[in-house]
Amino acid sequence: MKGSSSQCLQQTTIMPRRKHILIVDDDPDQRLGLHIRLKANNYSTSFAGDAMTSILEARKKQPDLIILDLGLPAGDGFVVMERLRNITPLAVVPVIVVSARASETSRERALKAGARAYLHKPVDNDELLAVIHQAIDA
């Protein structure tokens, strides 16, 4: 019989998971600004305002990338990078340092500690997105 058994073809579109970025900065305005920029470019975000919380949040969220300020309460960004490198699932997560520290010594130390890039505040939006793309989307 025609029409007695109908087959429905269901197309399933698999949407790629949005990349998740942990923003670590003690300045709420900096966190919000980065969140707005990243959300507009289809990234999901979470936040930490100090070194201790950043490690806990990284363990919880398993981010694809971490944007890290160096000047943090409860330990600086260098301590955070050292601790991340000692946690197996987090040791491979790319870190981009975004800091107001303009010294070449801080930059060299951050890169030696494993940062993929060192950007100065205020960070240029296009430069930040290019570095993120290079680190996790390419």
Short mmCIF file of C-alpha atoms in Angstrom, two decimals:
data_model
loop_
_atom_site.label_atom_id
_atom_site.label_comp_id
_atom_site.label_asym_id
_atom_site.label_seq_id
_atom_site.Cartn_x
_atom_site.Cartn_y
_atom_site.Cartn_z
CA MET A 1 0.00 0.00 0.00
CA LYS A 2 1.23 3.34 -0.95
CA GLY A 3 1.79 5.58 2.05
CA SER A 4 1.18 2.85 4.64
CA SER A 5 4.70 2.94 5.79
CA SER A 6 6.49 6.18 5.49
CA GLN A 7 10.11 6.74 6.07
CA CYS A 8 11.32 9.98 7.44
CA LEU A 9 14.77 11.00 6.54
CA GLN A 10 16.18 12.92 9.38
CA GLN A 11 19.22 15.00 8.72
CA THR A 12 21.44 15.40 11.68
CA THR A 13 23.82 18.27 11.62
CA ILE A 14 26.74 17.83 13.94
CA MET A 15 27.79 21.19 15.22
CA PRO A 16 31.41 21.42 16.26
CA ARG A 17 31.94 22.13 19.93
CA ARG A 18 32.73 25.76 20.64
CA LYS A 19 36.28 26.17 21.85
CA HIS A 20 36.44 27.09 25.53
CA ILE A 21 38.82 29.75 26.84
CA LEU A 22 39.61 30.36 30.50
CA ILE A 23 40.26 34.05 31.19
CA VAL A 24 42.48 34.61 34.24
CA ASP A 25 42.68 38.26 35.30
CA ASP A 26 42.06 40.00 38.62
CA ASP A 27 40.44 43.00 36.88
CA PRO A 28 36.70 42.37 36.30
CA ASP A 29 36.63 44.96 33.49
CA GLN A 30 39.44 43.14 31.65
CA ARG A 31 37.62 39.81 32.07
CA LEU A 32 34.38 41.29 30.76
CA GLY A 33 36.08 42.96 27.79
CA LEU A 34 37.81 39.72 26.80
CA HIS A 35 34.59 37.76 27.30
CA ILE A 36 32.66 40.07 24.96
CA ARG A 37 35.35 39.87 22.26
CA LEU A 38 35.63 36.10 22.49
CA LYS A 39 31.88 35.46 22.61
CA ALA A 40 31.46 37.60 19.48
CA ASN A 41 33.94 35.25 17.79
CA ASN A 42 32.11 32.08 18.86
CA TYR A 43 34.26 31.07 21.83
CA SER A 44 32.82 30.10 25.21
CA THR A 45 34.54 31.47 28.30
CA SER A 46 34.94 31.02 32.02
CA PHE A 47 36.78 33.20 34.49
CA ALA A 48 39.19 33.22 37.41
CA GLY A 49 40.37 36.26 39.34
CA ASP A 50 43.37 34.80 41.18
CA ALA A 51 46.00 32.10 40.85
CA MET A 52 44.35 29.53 43.10
CA THR A 53 40.94 29.81 41.44
CA SER A 54 42.55 29.59 38.00
CA ILE A 55 43.95 26.12 38.73
CA LEU A 56 40.62 24.92 40.13
CA GLU A 57 38.69 26.35 37.18
CA ALA A 58 41.13 24.86 34.68
CA ARG A 59 40.70 21.41 36.25
CA LYS A 60 36.93 21.79 36.20
CA LYS A 61 36.47 23.23 32.70
CA GLN A 62 39.39 21.62 30.82
CA PRO A 63 39.74 24.69 28.56
CA ASP A 64 41.13 24.65 25.05
CA LEU A 65 43.20 27.74 25.84
CA ILE A 66 44.03 29.98 28.81
CA ILE A 67 44.47 33.76 28.65
CA LEU A 68 46.59 34.59 31.67
CA ASP A 69 47.51 37.85 33.38
CA LEU A 70 50.78 37.81 35.31
CA GLY A 71 49.82 40.11 38.19
CA LEU A 72 47.40 37.99 40.22
CA PRO A 73 46.49 37.64 43.89
CA ALA A 74 47.39 34.33 45.58
CA GLY A 75 50.38 33.76 43.29
CA ASP A 76 51.38 35.29 39.99
CA GLY A 77 50.91 34.00 36.45
CA PHE A 78 54.30 32.29 36.51
CA VAL A 79 53.15 30.14 39.44
CA VAL A 80 49.97 29.30 37.51
CA MET A 81 51.94 28.20 34.43
CA GLU A 82 54.25 26.07 36.57
CA ARG A 83 51.32 24.35 38.28
CA LEU A 84 49.48 23.78 35.00
CA ARG A 85 52.55 22.09 33.50
CA ASN A 86 52.50 19.60 36.40
CA ILE A 87 48.87 18.55 35.87
CA THR A 88 48.78 15.96 33.10
CA PRO A 89 45.58 16.91 31.25
CA LEU A 90 46.34 20.63 31.55
CA ALA A 91 50.03 20.51 30.64
CA VAL A 92 49.21 20.70 26.93
CA VAL A 93 46.68 23.55 27.13
CA PRO A 94 48.08 26.59 25.31
CA VAL A 95 48.58 29.71 27.44
CA ILE A 96 48.58 33.24 26.10
CA VAL A 97 49.92 35.80 28.54
CA VAL A 98 48.21 39.19 28.42
CA SER A 99 49.95 41.54 30.82
CA ALA A 100 50.63 45.17 31.59
CA ARG A 101 54.22 44.22 32.43
CA ALA A 102 56.22 45.67 29.57
CA SER A 103 59.64 44.34 30.51
CA GLU A 104 61.51 42.08 28.13
CA THR A 105 62.49 39.97 31.15
CA SER A 106 58.84 39.16 31.93
CA ARG A 107 58.19 38.34 28.27
CA GLU A 108 61.20 36.03 28.03
CA ARG A 109 60.36 34.35 31.33
CA ALA A 110 56.74 33.75 30.27
CA LEU A 111 57.75 32.27 26.91
CA LYS A 112 60.38 30.09 28.60
CA ALA A 113 57.69 28.89 31.04
CA GLY A 114 55.62 27.70 28.09
CA ALA A 115 53.41 30.61 27.04
CA ARG A 116 52.55 30.51 23.33
CA ALA A 117 52.49 34.30 23.12
CA TYR A 118 53.01 37.40 25.25
CA LEU A 119 50.70 40.34 24.51
CA HIS A 120 50.74 43.74 26.21
CA LYS A 121 47.66 45.43 27.69
CA PRO A 122 45.69 47.01 26.26
CA VAL A 123 45.63 44.12 23.85
CA ASP A 124 44.82 44.65 20.19
CA ASN A 125 41.67 42.66 19.35
CA ASP A 126 42.87 41.49 15.92
CA GLU A 127 46.26 40.44 17.28
CA LEU A 128 44.64 38.50 20.15
CA LEU A 129 42.25 36.69 17.83
CA ALA A 130 45.09 35.83 15.44
CA VAL A 131 47.16 34.36 18.27
CA ILE A 132 44.17 32.39 19.59
CA HIS A 133 43.42 31.08 16.13
CA GLN A 134 47.03 30.04 15.64
CA ALA A 135 47.08 28.29 19.04
CA ILE A 136 43.82 26.32 18.91
CA ASP A 137 41.93 26.67 15.65
CA ALA A 138 44.58 26.10 13.01
#
